[in-house]
Amino acid sequence: FSPEIPPFPLLAAGGGADAENSQLSPNSLDFQRPEFSPSPPPAPVDPLYTPNPDGTIPDPPEEVLEALRILGYNSFRPGQAEVVMRILSGLSTLVVLPTGTGKSLCYQLPAFLYHKNFGAVSLVISPLVSLMDDQISGLPRCLKAVCLHSNLSPSQREAAVEKLRNGRAQILLLSPEAAVGSGLFSVLFWDGFPRVAFACLDEAHCVSQWSHNFRP
């Protein structure tokens, strides 16, 4: 037994004959789906510096040293200056340093300068919410960051995105799921979202410890 389903209205532009044709049966295929064209992502951010002609990384200029002082440090620790200059030169970089040796500064200083010069936001992808909270609580006073993860309510996520849109945060910390998700998590394609300077994959050793398909 198949009951007869009455026609249902579909939204149609215009009037007259168009309005009459807007009454289509559920089984009818004689209608057009609305076209959807997602907004293109913002243009990439140009590096602040370029490698030397021989391929080596330049020494930190005064702008970088001044940013270091603004963040509350008098000098770089071993390895930090090269990492910072590689990121500011637009080069992919793998950083393997023991805990407590200042890895966070390696993305915080570039994030500060990219936001200062271009209004860009820097992404930090972290596997654990507790690590995101630790990163935010340990930020220098001149840096602001927001989080996006599944534990936030919709209003909290919207508030975080609004801070990014208004230029009140330089860093976005998000989970791997948020980075590849859809819906509200697809903030990188929202109108008005700032350009992305670079992405930092925090705790990258988890990929080898937990296998490549443990998280997206």
PDB file of C-alpha atoms in Angstrom:
ATOM      1  CA  PHE A   1       0.000   0.000   0.000  1.00  0.00           C
ATOM      2  CA  SER A   2       1.437   3.334  -1.067  1.00  0.00           C
ATOM      3  CA  PRO A   3      -0.632   6.345   0.043  1.00  0.00           C
ATOM      4  CA  GLU A   4      -0.912   9.281  -2.311  1.00  0.00           C
ATOM      5  CA  ILE A   5       1.239  12.183  -1.178  1.00  0.00           C
ATOM      6  CA  PRO A   6      -0.173  15.605  -2.037  1.00  0.00           C
ATOM      7  CA  PRO A   7       2.002  18.117  -3.847  1.00  0.00           C
ATOM      8  CA  PHE A   8       4.145  20.361  -1.651  1.00  0.00           C
ATOM      9  CA  PRO A   9       5.337  23.905  -2.378  1.00  0.00           C
ATOM     10  CA  LEU A  10       8.880  24.695  -3.423  1.00  0.00           C
ATOM     11  CA  LEU A  11      10.289  28.172  -3.192  1.00  0.00           C
ATOM     12  CA  ALA A  12      10.526  29.730  -6.648  1.00  0.00           C
ATOM     13  CA  ALA A  13      11.577  33.186  -7.749  1.00  0.00           C
ATOM     14  CA  GLY A  14       9.201  35.434  -9.645  1.00  0.00           C
ATOM     15  CA  GLY A  15       5.436  35.203 -10.026  1.00  0.00           C
ATOM     16  CA  GLY A  16       2.797  34.353 -12.561  1.00  0.00           C
ATOM     17  CA  ALA A  17       3.636  31.208 -14.477  1.00  0.00           C
ATOM     18  CA  ASP A  18       6.704  30.643 -12.324  1.00  0.00           C
ATOM     19  CA  ALA A  19       4.553  30.592  -9.207  1.00  0.00           C
ATOM     20  CA  GLU A  20       2.159  28.119 -10.794  1.00  0.00           C
ATOM     21  CA  ASN A  21       5.023  25.815 -11.739  1.00  0.00           C
ATOM     22  CA  SER A  22       6.378  25.903  -8.187  1.00  0.00           C
ATOM     23  CA  GLN A  23       3.857  23.222  -7.111  1.00  0.00           C
ATOM     24  CA  LEU A  24       5.801  20.034  -7.791  1.00  0.00           C
ATOM     25  CA  SER A  25       5.123  16.520  -6.618  1.00  0.00           C
ATOM     26  CA  PRO A  26       7.652  14.850  -4.307  1.00  0.00           C
ATOM     27  CA  ASN A  27       8.593  12.380  -7.024  1.00  0.00           C
ATOM     28  CA  SER A  28       9.165  15.036  -9.649  1.00  0.00           C
ATOM     29  CA  LEU A  29      12.714  15.681 -10.783  1.00  0.00           C
ATOM     30  CA  ASP A  30      11.712  18.752 -12.755  1.00  0.00           C
ATOM     31  CA  PHE A  31      13.351  21.309 -10.502  1.00  0.00           C
ATOM     32  CA  GLN A  32      16.747  22.896 -10.145  1.00  0.00           C
ATOM     33  CA  ARG A  33      18.835  22.873  -7.024  1.00  0.00           C
ATOM     34  CA  PRO A  34      20.132  26.268  -5.959  1.00  0.00           C
ATOM     35  CA  GLU A  35      23.699  26.871  -6.956  1.00  0.00           C
ATOM     36  CA  PHE A  36      26.228  27.023  -4.134  1.00  0.00           C
ATOM     37  CA  SER A  37      29.637  28.554  -4.541  1.00  0.00           C
ATOM     38  CA  PRO A  38      31.680  28.582  -1.332  1.00  0.00           C
ATOM     39  CA  SER A  39      33.706  31.670  -0.680  1.00  0.00           C
ATOM     40  CA  PRO A  40      37.320  31.243  -1.794  1.00  0.00           C
ATOM     41  CA  PRO A  41      39.863  31.075   1.013  1.00  0.00           C
ATOM     42  CA  PRO A  42      41.830  34.256   1.671  1.00  0.00           C
ATOM     43  CA  ALA A  43      45.033  34.800  -0.272  1.00  0.00           C
ATOM     44  CA  PRO A  44      48.155  33.341   1.338  1.00  0.00           C
ATOM     45  CA  VAL A  45      50.385  35.558   3.429  1.00  0.00           C
ATOM     46  CA  ASP A  46      53.777  36.417   1.985  1.00  0.00           C
ATOM     47  CA  PRO A  47      56.817  35.565   4.134  1.00  0.00           C
ATOM     48  CA  LEU A  48      58.337  38.478   5.995  1.00  0.00           C
ATOM     49  CA  TYR A  49      61.872  37.480   4.985  1.00  0.00           C
ATOM     50  CA  THR A  50      63.643  35.405   2.355  1.00  0.00           C
ATOM     51  CA  PRO A  51      66.548  32.966   2.710  1.00  0.00           C
ATOM     52  CA  ASN A  52      70.006  34.129   1.755  1.00  0.00           C
ATOM     53  CA  PRO A  53      71.159  33.545  -1.856  1.00  0.00           C
ATOM     54  CA  ASP A  54      73.121  30.505  -0.706  1.00  0.00           C
ATOM     55  CA  GLY A  55      70.010  29.015   0.918  1.00  0.00           C
ATOM     56  CA  THR A  56      71.014  29.717   4.499  1.00  0.00           C
ATOM     57  CA  ILE A  57      68.660  31.361   6.975  1.00  0.00           C
ATOM     58  CA  PRO A  58      69.319  35.052   7.719  1.00  0.00           C
ATOM     59  CA  ASP A  59      70.141  36.195  11.219  1.00  0.00           C
ATOM     60  CA  PRO A  60      67.241  37.747  13.159  1.00  0.00           C
ATOM     61  CA  PRO A  61      66.905  41.434  12.201  1.00  0.00           C
ATOM     62  CA  GLU A  62      66.067  44.162  14.693  1.00  0.00           C
ATOM     63  CA  GLU A  63      62.314  43.753  14.095  1.00  0.00           C
ATOM     64  CA  VAL A  64      62.522  40.156  15.322  1.00  0.00           C
ATOM     65  CA  LEU A  65      64.731  41.033  18.293  1.00  0.00           C
ATOM     66  CA  GLU A  66      62.327  43.815  19.267  1.00  0.00           C
ATOM     67  CA  ALA A  67      59.412  41.371  19.089  1.00  0.00           C
ATOM     68  CA  LEU A  68      61.387  39.002  21.308  1.00  0.00           C
ATOM     69  CA  ARG A  69      61.733  41.735  23.920  1.00  0.00           C
ATOM     70  CA  ILE A  70      58.038  42.628  23.676  1.00  0.00           C
ATOM     71  CA  LEU A  71      57.210  38.991  24.403  1.00  0.00           C
ATOM     72  CA  GLY A  72      59.307  39.226  27.560  1.00  0.00           C
ATOM     73  CA  TYR A  73      62.626  37.622  26.582  1.00  0.00           C
ATOM     74  CA  ASN A  74      66.116  39.087  26.406  1.00  0.00           C
ATOM     75  CA  SER A  75      67.650  36.500  24.084  1.00  0.00           C
ATOM     76  CA  PHE A  76      66.933  33.321  22.152  1.00  0.00           C
ATOM     77  CA  ARG A  77      67.670  29.881  23.521  1.00  0.00           C
ATOM     78  CA  PRO A  78      69.717  27.484  21.362  1.00  0.00           C
ATOM     79  CA  GLY A  79      67.801  26.575  18.206  1.00  0.00           C
ATOM     80  CA  GLN A  80      64.989  29.086  18.633  1.00  0.00           C
ATOM     81  CA  ALA A  81      66.349  31.818  16.366  1.00  0.00           C
ATOM     82  CA  GLU A  82      66.794  29.478  13.399  1.00  0.00           C
ATOM     83  CA  VAL A  83      63.298  28.041  13.801  1.00  0.00           C
ATOM     84  CA  VAL A  84      61.718  31.487  14.087  1.00  0.00           C
ATOM     85  CA  MET A  85      63.533  32.781  11.006  1.00  0.00           C
ATOM     86  CA  ARG A  86      62.604  29.680   8.995  1.00  0.00           C
ATOM     87  CA  ILE A  87      58.918  30.229   9.784  1.00  0.00           C
ATOM     88  CA  LEU A  88      59.166  33.933   8.999  1.00  0.00           C
ATOM     89  CA  SER A  89      60.837  32.950   5.709  1.00  0.00           C
ATOM     90  CA  GLY A  90      57.912  30.697   4.760  1.00  0.00           C
ATOM     91  CA  LEU A  91      59.796  27.401   5.132  1.00  0.00           C
ATOM     92  CA  SER A  92      58.312  24.168   6.469  1.00  0.00           C
ATOM     93  CA  THR A  93      60.113  23.263   9.673  1.00  0.00           C
ATOM     94  CA  LEU A  94      60.310  20.249  11.990  1.00  0.00           C
ATOM     95  CA  VAL A  95      61.229  21.145  15.575  1.00  0.00           C
ATOM     96  CA  VAL A  96      62.340  18.363  17.940  1.00  0.00           C
ATOM     97  CA  LEU A  97      63.311  19.767  21.331  1.00  0.00           C
ATOM     98  CA  PRO A  98      62.954  18.498  24.911  1.00  0.00           C
ATOM     99  CA  THR A  99      60.133  19.721  27.117  1.00  0.00           C
ATOM    100  CA  GLY A 100      60.860  23.096  28.672  1.00  0.00           C
ATOM    101  CA  THR A 101      63.298  24.311  26.030  1.00  0.00           C
ATOM    102  CA  GLY A 102      61.002  26.968  24.555  1.00  0.00           C
ATOM    103  CA  LYS A 103      59.239  25.337  21.607  1.00  0.00           C
ATOM    104  CA  SER A 104      56.156  27.514  22.132  1.00  0.00           C
ATOM    105  CA  LEU A 105      58.111  30.701  21.454  1.00  0.00           C
ATOM    106  CA  CYS A 106      59.023  29.282  18.045  1.00  0.00           C
ATOM    107  CA  TYR A 107      55.431  29.804  16.880  1.00  0.00           C
ATOM    108  CA  GLN A 108      54.406  32.617  19.220  1.00  0.00           C
ATOM    109  CA  LEU A 109      56.934  35.130  17.913  1.00  0.00           C
ATOM    110  CA  PRO A 110      56.124  34.515  14.216  1.00  0.00           C
ATOM    111  CA  ALA A 111      52.405  34.675  15.064  1.00  0.00           C
ATOM    112  CA  PHE A 112      52.965  38.043  16.729  1.00  0.00           C
ATOM    113  CA  LEU A 113      54.831  39.487  13.730  1.00  0.00           C
ATOM    114  CA  TYR A 114      52.496  38.087  11.060  1.00  0.00           C
ATOM    115  CA  HIS A 115      49.523  39.572  12.879  1.00  0.00           C
ATOM    116  CA  LYS A 116      51.308  42.886  13.385  1.00  0.00           C
ATOM    117  CA  ASN A 117      52.278  43.188   9.702  1.00  0.00           C
ATOM    118  CA  PHE A 118      49.339  41.540   7.929  1.00  0.00           C
ATOM    119  CA  GLY A 119      46.558  41.078  10.487  1.00  0.00           C
ATOM    120  CA  ALA A 120      46.923  37.339   9.863  1.00  0.00           C
ATOM    121  CA  VAL A 121      46.070  34.538  12.270  1.00  0.00           C
ATOM    122  CA  SER A 122      48.295  31.538  12.994  1.00  0.00           C
ATOM    123  CA  LEU A 123      46.887  28.041  13.531  1.00  0.00           C
ATOM    124  CA  VAL A 124      48.082  25.664  16.242  1.00  0.00           C
ATOM    125  CA  ILE A 125      46.652  22.161  15.877  1.00  0.00           C
ATOM    126  CA  SER A 126      46.827  20.261  19.159  1.00  0.00           C
ATOM    127  CA  PRO A 127      45.547  16.734  19.972  1.00  0.00           C
ATOM    128  CA  LEU A 128      44.396  17.432  23.554  1.00  0.00           C
ATOM    129  CA  VAL A 129      42.114  20.097  25.001  1.00  0.00           C
ATOM    130  CA  SER A 130      44.235  20.260  28.160  1.00  0.00           C
ATOM    131  CA  LEU A 131      47.271  21.160  26.051  1.00  0.00           C
ATOM    132  CA  MET A 132      45.330  23.983  24.406  1.00  0.00           C
ATOM    133  CA  ASP A 133      44.366  25.347  27.814  1.00  0.00           C
ATOM    134  CA  ASP A 134      48.002  25.167  28.936  1.00  0.00           C
ATOM    135  CA  GLN A 135      49.126  27.040  25.828  1.00  0.00           C
ATOM    136  CA  ILE A 136      46.616  29.832  26.400  1.00  0.00           C
ATOM    137  CA  SER A 137      47.426  30.192  30.091  1.00  0.00           C
ATOM    138  CA  GLY A 138      51.149  30.392  29.283  1.00  0.00           C
ATOM    139  CA  LEU A 139      50.928  33.060  26.575  1.00  0.00           C
ATOM    140  CA  PRO A 140      52.811  36.332  26.971  1.00  0.00           C
ATOM    141  CA  ARG A 141      50.512  39.212  27.891  1.00  0.00           C
ATOM    142  CA  CYS A 142      50.747  40.816  24.453  1.00  0.00           C
ATOM    143  CA  LEU A 143      49.427  37.678  22.720  1.00  0.00           C
ATOM    144  CA  LYS A 144      45.806  36.539  22.613  1.00  0.00           C
ATOM    145  CA  ALA A 145      44.547  33.135  21.503  1.00  0.00           C
ATOM    146  CA  VAL A 146      41.217  31.330  21.179  1.00  0.00           C
ATOM    147  CA  CYS A 147      40.325  27.637  21.027  1.00  0.00           C
ATOM    148  CA  LEU A 148      37.985  25.624  18.830  1.00  0.00           C
ATOM    149  CA  HIS A 149      37.158  22.081  19.893  1.00  0.00           C
ATOM    150  CA  SER A 150      34.138  19.832  20.441  1.00  0.00           C
ATOM    151  CA  ASN A 151      33.831  20.650  24.155  1.00  0.00           C
ATOM    152  CA  LEU A 152      32.755  24.220  23.431  1.00  0.00           C
ATOM    153  CA  SER A 153      29.134  25.266  23.164  1.00  0.00           C
ATOM    154  CA  PRO A 154      27.948  26.883  19.914  1.00  0.00           C
ATOM    155  CA  SER A 155      27.915  30.300  21.577  1.00  0.00           C
ATOM    156  CA  GLN A 156      31.492  29.825  22.814  1.00  0.00           C
ATOM    157  CA  ARG A 157      32.665  28.840  19.341  1.00  0.00           C
ATOM    158  CA  GLU A 158      30.917  31.799  17.779  1.00  0.00           C
ATOM    159  CA  ALA A 159      32.509  34.134  20.338  1.00  0.00           C
ATOM    160  CA  ALA A 160      35.945  32.713  19.520  1.00  0.00           C
ATOM    161  CA  VAL A 161      35.438  33.222  15.794  1.00  0.00           C
ATOM    162  CA  GLU A 162      34.205  36.764  16.389  1.00  0.00           C
ATOM    163  CA  LYS A 163      37.422  37.592  18.254  1.00  0.00           C
ATOM    164  CA  LEU A 164      39.426  36.360  15.274  1.00  0.00           C
ATOM    165  CA  ARG A 165      37.341  38.359  12.837  1.00  0.00           C
ATOM    166  CA  ASN A 166      37.794  41.512  14.895  1.00  0.00           C
ATOM    167  CA  GLY A 167      41.562  41.066  15.110  1.00  0.00           C
ATOM    168  CA  ARG A 168      41.512  40.529  18.883  1.00  0.00           C
ATOM    169  CA  ALA A 169      43.394  37.221  18.724  1.00  0.00           C
ATOM    170  CA  GLN A 170      46.579  36.322  16.891  1.00  0.00           C
ATOM    171  CA  ILE A 171      46.467  32.546  17.441  1.00  0.00           C
ATOM    172  CA  LEU A 172      43.768  29.924  16.873  1.00  0.00           C
ATOM    173  CA  LEU A 173      44.240  26.618  18.691  1.00  0.00           C
ATOM    174  CA  LEU A 174      42.093  23.822  17.344  1.00  0.00           C
ATOM    175  CA  SER A 175      41.801  20.060  17.425  1.00  0.00           C
ATOM    176  CA  PRO A 176      42.563  17.870  14.390  1.00  0.00           C
ATOM    177  CA  GLU A 177      38.822  17.202  14.057  1.00  0.00           C
ATOM    178  CA  ALA A 178      38.084  20.916  14.025  1.00  0.00           C
ATOM    179  CA  ALA A 179      40.745  21.480  11.371  1.00  0.00           C
ATOM    180  CA  VAL A 180      39.115  19.041   8.931  1.00  0.00           C
ATOM    181  CA  GLY A 181      35.486  19.403  10.091  1.00  0.00           C
ATOM    182  CA  SER A 182      32.509  21.100   8.527  1.00  0.00           C
ATOM    183  CA  GLY A 183      29.715  23.352   9.718  1.00  0.00           C
ATOM    184  CA  LEU A 184      30.770  25.819  12.378  1.00  0.00           C
ATOM    185  CA  PHE A 185      34.267  24.346  12.406  1.00  0.00           C
ATOM    186  CA  SER A 186      34.874  25.377   8.794  1.00  0.00           C
ATOM    187  CA  VAL A 187      35.819  28.852   9.982  1.00  0.00           C
ATOM    188  CA  LEU A 188      38.643  29.204   7.496  1.00  0.00           C
ATOM    189  CA  PHE A 189      36.046  29.721   4.755  1.00  0.00           C
ATOM    190  CA  TRP A 190      33.839  32.184   6.589  1.00  0.00           C
ATOM    191  CA  ASP A 191      33.513  35.635   5.092  1.00  0.00           C
ATOM    192  CA  GLY A 192      35.647  38.074   6.991  1.00  0.00           C
ATOM    193  CA  PHE A 193      37.961  35.467   8.485  1.00  0.00           C
ATOM    194  CA  PRO A 194      41.558  36.749   8.540  1.00  0.00           C
ATOM    195  CA  ARG A 195      44.264  35.266   6.378  1.00  0.00           C
ATOM    196  CA  VAL A 196      46.243  32.353   7.784  1.00  0.00           C
ATOM    197  CA  ALA A 197      49.975  32.958   8.179  1.00  0.00           C
ATOM    198  CA  PHE A 198      51.064  29.390   8.968  1.00  0.00           C
ATOM    199  CA  ALA A 199      49.988  26.215  10.764  1.00  0.00           C
ATOM    200  CA  CYS A 200      51.809  24.638  13.688  1.00  0.00           C
ATOM    201  CA  LEU A 201      51.225  20.934  14.387  1.00  0.00           C
ATOM    202  CA  ASP A 202      51.826  20.661  18.115  1.00  0.00           C
ATOM    203  CA  GLU A 203      52.831  17.340  19.703  1.00  0.00           C
ATOM    204  CA  ALA A 204      53.628  15.928  16.251  1.00  0.00           C
ATOM    205  CA  HIS A 205      55.304  12.884  17.813  1.00  0.00           C
ATOM    206  CA  CYS A 206      51.795  11.583  18.594  1.00  0.00           C
ATOM    207  CA  VAL A 207      51.451  10.689  14.908  1.00  0.00           C
ATOM    208  CA  SER A 208      54.181   8.055  15.195  1.00  0.00           C
ATOM    209  CA  GLN A 209      53.116   6.905  18.664  1.00  0.00           C
ATOM    210  CA  TRP A 210      49.384   6.578  17.969  1.00  0.00           C
ATOM    211  CA  SER A 211      49.631   5.704  14.230  1.00  0.00           C
ATOM    212  CA  HIS A 212      48.790   7.918  11.285  1.00  0.00           C
ATOM    213  CA  ASN A 213      45.070   7.058  11.289  1.00  0.00           C
ATOM    214  CA  PHE A 214      44.327   7.434  15.019  1.00  0.00           C
ATOM    215  CA  ARG A 215      43.160  11.028  14.476  1.00  0.00           C
ATOM    216  CA  PRO A 216      42.256  12.863  11.265  1.00  0.00           C
TER     217      PRO A 216
END
